[in-house]
Amino acid sequence: MDYSRKAERITPSITLAITTKAKELIEKGNDVVSFGVGEPDFNTPKHIIDAAVKAMEEGKTKYTPTPGIIELRKAVCDKLKKDNELIYSPNQIVVSTGAKQSLANAFMAILNPGDEVLVAEAYWVSYPELIRLADGIPVIVKTKAEDNYKFTLESLNKFISNKTKAIIINSPNNPTGTIYSKEELKIIAKFAKEKELIIISDEIYEKLIYDGEEHISIASLSEDSYNRTIVINGLSKAYAMTGWRIGYAAANMDIIKLISSIQSHMTSNANSIAQYAAVAALNGSDRELNKMVVEFQNRRDYMLDRISKIEGLSCIKPSGAFYVMINIENFLNTKFNNKEINNSVDFSQVLLEEEMVAVVPGAGFGIDMYVRLSYATSMEQIKAGLDRIESFLNKIRK
Ligand code: PMP
Ligand code: GLU
């Protein structure tokens, strides 16, 4: 049978695949330490759950307007003003089923077949595939380790073409955890203006920032960057709400109308109950969030310390999100129990099969000499997992 060639070219999400595999092994009784999953291990705060229960009891279980209930869109506008100095009206917001759907909507709204989108290597696994699904072409911009895998003007100039339509900024970045400074964003905003590009700014990790670093939305830099940016954000990471599936896009009216129209046919509104819970999250206290950030920072510091003490191992120091990319270059072209370890996929597979530790291969993010460890798991698990990784590295060490 001849199925969609576009669909057949899509690779399933490797982050979700690893997480599922680790869960399956755990269900079969294996003692697996999972550094795979990119979701907070904390429960959704109680006041948010209470708001969902109340919404259900009050019968708020019907369709809502496609872009979301007005209370939520107002809460999003208040948040964007308070945190990001961005002024939007509620009709410039579309609430969706996770930030992932907002990204999918955005690409469908702006791309024509063959349009190119600049994506910095290292990138989150879903960007290239979402761009392809919208008939666009992801152009992976080679970046350098010394630039912390961020765009520079030099790298952008190398990859721009007359087909370039948009550029994605993801700060703090998944998987590297690096953050763009205001100066760096200004350079990109100027470049986007000169080349007339749309900017997609994925700010989902903005609340998970350490060492007093600052998150700046590129949309806030000038009127021009405001008009050409689609801000993408959501509640999954900041409020431990991954399963609730609430994300949103904010943009100029022309783009947001297209996004809303696309979503009206794809999924209609995001889950109504989750929308009421999201209002409570955005309008409520950030006490739980702040506690979570302190805990993430402790875990990150512990991991950085441990990694620095393992001979031959290094990592990218993350300033945000909850991932550490460890450089496994010195441990490639080795063997374990007759299994060859020549790249990050081999490394991750052998580590899972032999030591029951799940990590995500860097190949999924475009940087193959790394593997990603998520520290959205308990300190106890982190210690046990790093012990196992250290002993594994000692076994394969050349
Ligand atoms: N952007 C980035 C960079 C991510 O890591 C994720 C993963 N959750 C998302 C967007 C999508 O988040 P969600 O759909 O859960 O809101
Ligand atoms: N974004 C998270 C991750 O990178 C969750 C999984 C996904 O949606 O890809 O692990």
XYZ file of C-alpha atoms and ligand atoms in Angstrom:
424
model
C 0.000 0.000 0.000
C 1.220 3.500 -0.818
C 0.933 5.650 2.274
C 1.909 9.285 2.741
C 5.576 9.687 1.802
C 5.719 12.765 3.999
C 4.550 10.782 7.026
C 6.908 7.922 6.199
C 9.883 10.269 6.232
C 9.121 11.410 9.804
C 11.132 9.775 12.580
C 9.221 9.230 15.825
C 10.254 11.408 18.778
C 13.379 9.826 20.269
C 12.855 11.515 23.648
C 9.407 9.977 23.986
C 10.624 6.612 22.617
C 13.423 6.347 25.218
C 11.046 7.313 28.002
C 8.554 4.658 26.905
C 11.288 2.018 26.683
C 12.562 2.852 30.178
C 9.004 2.670 31.572
C 8.452 -0.714 29.922
C 11.652 -2.072 31.462
C 10.602 -0.760 34.897
C 7.164 -2.373 34.533
C 8.882 -5.680 33.788
C 10.612 -5.416 37.167
C 13.987 -3.989 36.071
C 15.794 -1.496 38.258
C 16.137 1.268 35.646
C 17.463 4.754 36.318
C 15.879 7.041 33.733
C 17.629 10.230 32.730
C 15.476 10.220 29.605
C 12.332 12.002 30.430
C 12.062 15.749 29.967
C 9.335 16.415 32.492
C 9.361 17.595 36.094
C 9.144 14.711 38.570
C 7.046 16.920 40.893
C 3.272 16.686 41.192
C 1.110 19.455 39.807
C 0.523 21.912 42.719
C -2.664 21.276 44.705
C -4.379 24.612 43.963
C -4.165 23.834 40.233
C -5.683 20.377 40.678
C -8.437 21.879 42.845
C -9.309 24.341 40.077
C -9.686 21.450 37.621
C -11.955 19.526 39.994
C -14.062 22.637 40.529
C -14.318 23.189 36.761
C -15.551 19.632 36.256
C -18.068 19.904 39.079
C -19.375 23.168 37.654
C -19.891 21.530 34.266
C -17.131 23.402 32.478
C -16.673 20.361 30.337
C -17.938 21.642 27.010
C -16.260 23.057 23.920
C -14.649 26.429 24.482
C -13.752 29.010 21.832
C -10.940 27.589 19.653
C -8.265 30.006 20.972
C -9.207 29.274 24.594
C -11.405 30.689 27.355
C -11.117 34.428 27.755
C -10.000 34.125 31.426
C -6.997 32.084 30.331
C -6.090 34.353 27.440
C -6.256 37.319 29.826
C -4.053 35.476 32.325
C -1.553 34.753 29.547
C -1.526 38.449 28.564
C -0.908 39.439 32.208
C 1.933 36.951 32.440
C 3.544 38.157 29.205
C 3.343 41.738 30.430
C 4.683 41.016 33.917
C 7.445 38.569 33.002
C 8.406 39.575 29.493
C 7.393 43.228 29.041
C 5.175 42.186 26.145
C 1.802 43.808 25.531
C -0.718 41.590 23.781
C -4.500 41.661 23.736
C -6.377 38.389 24.389
C -7.260 38.139 20.695
C -3.547 37.798 19.947
C -3.328 34.561 21.958
C -4.189 30.998 20.913
C -4.142 28.329 23.627
C -3.301 24.878 22.303
C -2.746 21.261 23.272
C 0.768 21.797 24.590
C 3.461 24.082 23.227
C 4.086 21.340 20.711
C 0.778 22.041 18.993
C 1.481 25.773 19.051
C 4.735 25.096 17.227
C 2.985 22.853 14.699
C 0.307 25.526 14.171
C 2.960 28.213 13.751
C 4.886 26.314 11.078
C 1.671 25.514 9.199
C 0.610 29.152 9.406
C 3.811 30.625 7.937
C 5.412 28.070 5.595
C 4.879 27.384 1.922
C 6.413 24.299 0.264
C 10.194 24.643 0.088
C 10.458 27.510 2.598
C 13.519 27.146 4.801
C 13.699 27.553 8.575
C 17.003 28.150 10.369
C 17.472 25.776 13.303
C 20.579 25.910 15.503
C 22.403 22.684 16.130
C 21.790 21.537 18.946
C 18.035 21.577 18.523
C 15.051 19.984 20.206
C 14.144 16.777 18.335
C 10.703 17.878 17.189
C 11.661 21.077 15.332
C 12.943 19.510 12.091
C 10.046 17.069 11.908
C 7.375 19.691 12.606
C 8.881 21.895 9.890
C 8.847 18.982 7.428
C 5.243 18.176 8.314
C 4.390 21.756 7.305
C 6.211 21.222 3.955
C 9.131 23.401 5.020
C 12.828 22.553 4.999
C 14.765 22.644 8.276
C 18.204 24.124 7.664
C 20.452 22.991 10.475
C 22.912 25.763 11.222
C 26.282 24.391 12.298
C 27.328 25.948 15.565
C 30.475 25.656 17.650
C 31.145 24.211 21.086
C 32.976 27.415 22.038
C 29.789 29.382 21.232
C 27.825 26.984 23.453
C 26.038 25.758 20.315
C 24.256 29.080 19.847
C 23.684 31.027 16.622
C 26.299 33.642 15.754
C 26.050 36.180 12.954
C 28.824 34.341 11.132
C 26.961 31.006 11.264
C 23.649 32.603 10.236
C 25.221 34.321 7.247
C 26.563 30.977 6.068
C 23.162 29.286 6.039
C 20.791 32.045 4.924
C 19.352 31.746 1.401
C 16.652 33.426 -0.634
C 14.284 30.680 0.543
C 14.799 31.352 4.257
C 11.469 32.252 5.840
C 11.990 31.906 9.576
C 14.408 31.280 12.421
C 13.830 29.417 15.698
C 15.229 30.711 18.970
C 14.960 28.342 21.921
C 16.242 29.982 25.073
C 16.828 28.349 27.541
C 17.701 25.606 25.117
C 16.736 21.972 25.064
C 19.113 20.063 25.128
C 22.069 22.311 26.084
C 20.443 24.504 28.754
C 22.222 27.563 27.357
C 20.586 30.995 27.402
C 20.875 33.812 24.864
C 21.965 37.137 26.352
C 20.275 40.416 25.407
C 23.241 41.333 23.222
C 23.090 38.044 21.355
C 19.342 38.414 20.840
C 19.808 41.948 19.506
C 22.156 40.614 16.842
C 19.612 37.986 15.811
C 16.743 40.499 15.829
C 18.740 42.827 13.557
C 19.570 39.933 11.244
C 15.893 38.895 11.116
C 14.872 42.447 10.256
C 17.455 42.762 7.484
C 16.521 39.403 5.968
C 12.782 39.808 6.656
C 12.483 36.605 8.674
C 9.754 35.486 11.034
C 11.137 34.598 14.466
C 9.717 31.671 16.387
C 10.740 32.067 20.005
C 10.223 28.924 22.075
C 10.377 30.088 25.699
C 9.009 26.978 27.406
C 11.948 26.738 29.855
C 12.001 30.440 30.787
C 11.151 29.830 34.456
C 13.821 27.177 34.944
C 16.915 29.336 35.164
C 19.858 29.154 37.574
C 22.690 31.284 38.968
C 20.627 34.476 38.702
C 20.666 34.386 34.877
C 17.988 36.347 33.057
C 15.481 35.293 30.411
C 14.696 37.849 27.747
C 12.074 37.419 25.066
C 13.396 38.494 21.670
C 9.914 39.884 20.948
C 10.454 42.540 23.629
C 13.532 44.103 22.001
C 11.783 46.451 19.581
C 8.518 47.086 17.775
C 9.985 45.367 14.745
C 10.923 42.197 16.620
C 7.527 42.211 18.373
C 5.774 42.220 15.001
C 7.878 39.493 13.433
C 7.971 37.097 16.419
C 5.654 34.252 17.348
C 6.165 33.648 21.065
C 5.616 30.032 22.074
C 5.242 29.041 25.700
C 3.277 26.671 27.906
C 2.626 25.349 31.371
C 4.178 21.883 31.101
C 7.573 22.683 32.581
C 7.015 25.608 34.962
C 3.958 24.174 36.692
C 4.725 20.443 36.422
C 1.759 20.081 34.076
C 3.149 17.986 31.202
C 0.129 15.692 31.009
C -2.441 18.497 31.045
C -1.309 19.670 27.606
C -1.597 23.432 27.747
C 0.601 25.674 25.609
C 0.048 28.926 23.780
C 1.186 31.179 20.969
C 1.224 34.980 20.972
C 1.717 36.879 17.729
C 0.511 39.666 15.487
C -3.155 39.498 14.442
C -2.483 38.273 10.885
C -0.499 35.247 12.069
C -2.712 34.495 15.066
C -5.830 34.401 12.857
C -4.175 31.767 10.660
C -3.101 29.773 13.728
C -6.623 29.866 15.140
C -8.167 28.851 11.850
C -5.778 25.875 11.506
C -6.431 24.754 15.080
C -10.213 25.051 14.616
C -9.977 22.148 12.165
C -7.196 20.149 13.792
C -8.257 19.870 17.453
C -10.687 22.741 18.243
C -9.972 24.025 21.746
C -7.431 22.614 24.186
C -8.997 20.512 26.964
C -11.507 22.744 28.780
C -10.756 21.409 32.283
C -7.019 21.881 31.795
C -7.687 25.453 30.655
C -9.392 26.285 33.973
C -6.499 24.666 35.817
C -4.106 26.797 33.762
C -5.878 29.982 34.892
C -5.245 28.950 38.510
C -1.599 28.191 37.681
C -0.893 31.524 35.996
C -2.848 33.651 38.476
C -1.750 31.710 41.576
C 1.301 31.694 43.788
C 4.690 30.669 42.387
C 5.778 29.106 45.702
C 5.850 25.545 44.350
C 7.624 26.675 41.202
C 10.301 28.453 43.219
C 10.856 25.356 45.373
C 11.182 23.266 42.233
C 13.788 25.619 40.769
C 15.891 25.423 43.957
C 15.757 21.640 43.808
C 16.692 21.584 40.101
C 19.642 23.855 40.793
C 20.871 21.533 43.602
C 20.649 18.560 41.305
C 22.386 20.354 38.476
C 25.223 21.421 40.777
C 25.621 17.875 42.067
C 25.741 16.522 38.515
C 28.273 19.091 37.330
C 30.498 18.277 40.286
C 30.301 14.519 39.724
C 30.884 14.809 35.970
C 33.949 17.010 36.484
C 35.478 14.279 38.650
C 35.127 11.510 36.057
C 38.267 11.255 33.966
C 37.686 11.813 30.253
C 34.166 13.154 30.724
C 33.027 16.736 30.243
C 29.723 18.519 29.724
C 28.052 21.706 28.559
C 27.251 23.761 31.662
C 23.508 24.378 31.601
C 22.183 27.732 32.848
C 18.562 26.713 32.425
C 16.092 23.869 31.662
C 16.848 20.503 33.293
C 19.269 18.715 31.017
C 23.018 18.115 30.994
C 24.729 17.159 27.752
C 27.749 14.994 28.527
C 30.523 14.666 25.972
C 31.239 10.985 25.321
C 33.816 11.493 22.545
C 36.579 9.865 24.599
C 34.490 6.737 25.041
C 33.556 6.100 21.405
C 35.055 3.425 19.152
C 35.057 1.039 22.104
C 33.314 -2.264 22.821
C 31.376 -3.776 25.681
C 30.405 -7.464 25.803
C 31.188 -7.564 22.088
C 28.790 -4.695 21.365
C 30.387 -1.855 19.431
C 30.056 1.687 20.755
C 30.751 3.994 17.831
C 28.209 6.780 18.306
C 25.715 8.216 20.768
C 22.963 5.790 19.733
C 25.218 2.743 20.377
C 26.338 4.292 23.665
C 22.778 4.874 24.880
C 21.641 1.434 23.810
C 24.498 -0.432 25.513
C 24.169 1.713 28.652
C 20.477 0.834 28.873
C 20.901 -2.872 28.123
C 23.944 -3.447 30.312
C 23.571 -0.972 33.185
C 19.845 -0.144 33.062
C 20.454 3.594 32.681
C 18.346 5.490 30.134
C 19.852 8.563 28.432
C 18.945 10.255 25.145
C 21.507 10.039 22.303
C 22.844 13.400 21.159
C 22.233 12.309 17.545
C 18.553 13.186 18.099
C 19.587 16.785 18.773
C 22.153 16.962 15.968
C 25.253 16.588 18.165
C 26.325 12.981 18.084
C 29.271 13.080 20.499
C 26.957 13.827 23.404
C 24.191 12.125 25.361
C 21.498 14.023 27.252
C 20.784 13.413 30.921
C 17.627 14.932 32.369
C 17.840 15.878 36.031
C 14.080 15.998 36.374
C 14.422 12.933 38.568
C 15.153 12.466 42.274
C 18.588 13.097 43.777
C 18.660 9.471 44.869
C 18.141 8.323 41.263
C 20.704 10.831 40.012
C 23.337 9.489 42.433
C 22.578 5.877 41.553
C 22.562 6.646 37.823
C 25.859 8.512 37.896
C 27.460 5.672 39.905
C 26.392 3.275 37.177
C 27.579 5.574 34.382
C 30.949 5.990 36.086
C 31.405 2.255 36.462
C 30.294 1.723 32.835
C 32.833 4.279 31.593
C 35.578 2.562 33.601
C 34.709 -0.700 31.866
C 34.846 0.720 28.336
C 37.704 3.176 28.934
C 40.430 2.866 26.271
N 9.659 23.094 23.239
C 10.694 22.470 23.825
C 12.052 23.025 23.650
C 10.490 21.310 24.578
O 11.519 20.688 25.158
C 9.192 20.792 24.684
C 9.030 19.480 25.398
N 8.079 19.355 26.232
C 8.137 21.493 24.067
C 8.414 22.634 23.344
C 6.706 21.043 24.103
O 6.152 21.094 25.357
P 4.612 20.779 25.628
O 4.015 20.315 24.346
O 4.595 19.738 26.686
O 4.002 22.054 26.102
N 10.464 17.996 25.631
C 10.715 16.889 26.484
C 12.035 16.248 26.145
O 12.784 16.773 25.350
C 9.562 15.932 26.518
C 9.478 14.951 25.401
C 9.112 15.581 24.106
O 8.040 16.150 24.009
O 9.975 15.514 23.233
O 12.361 15.241 26.724
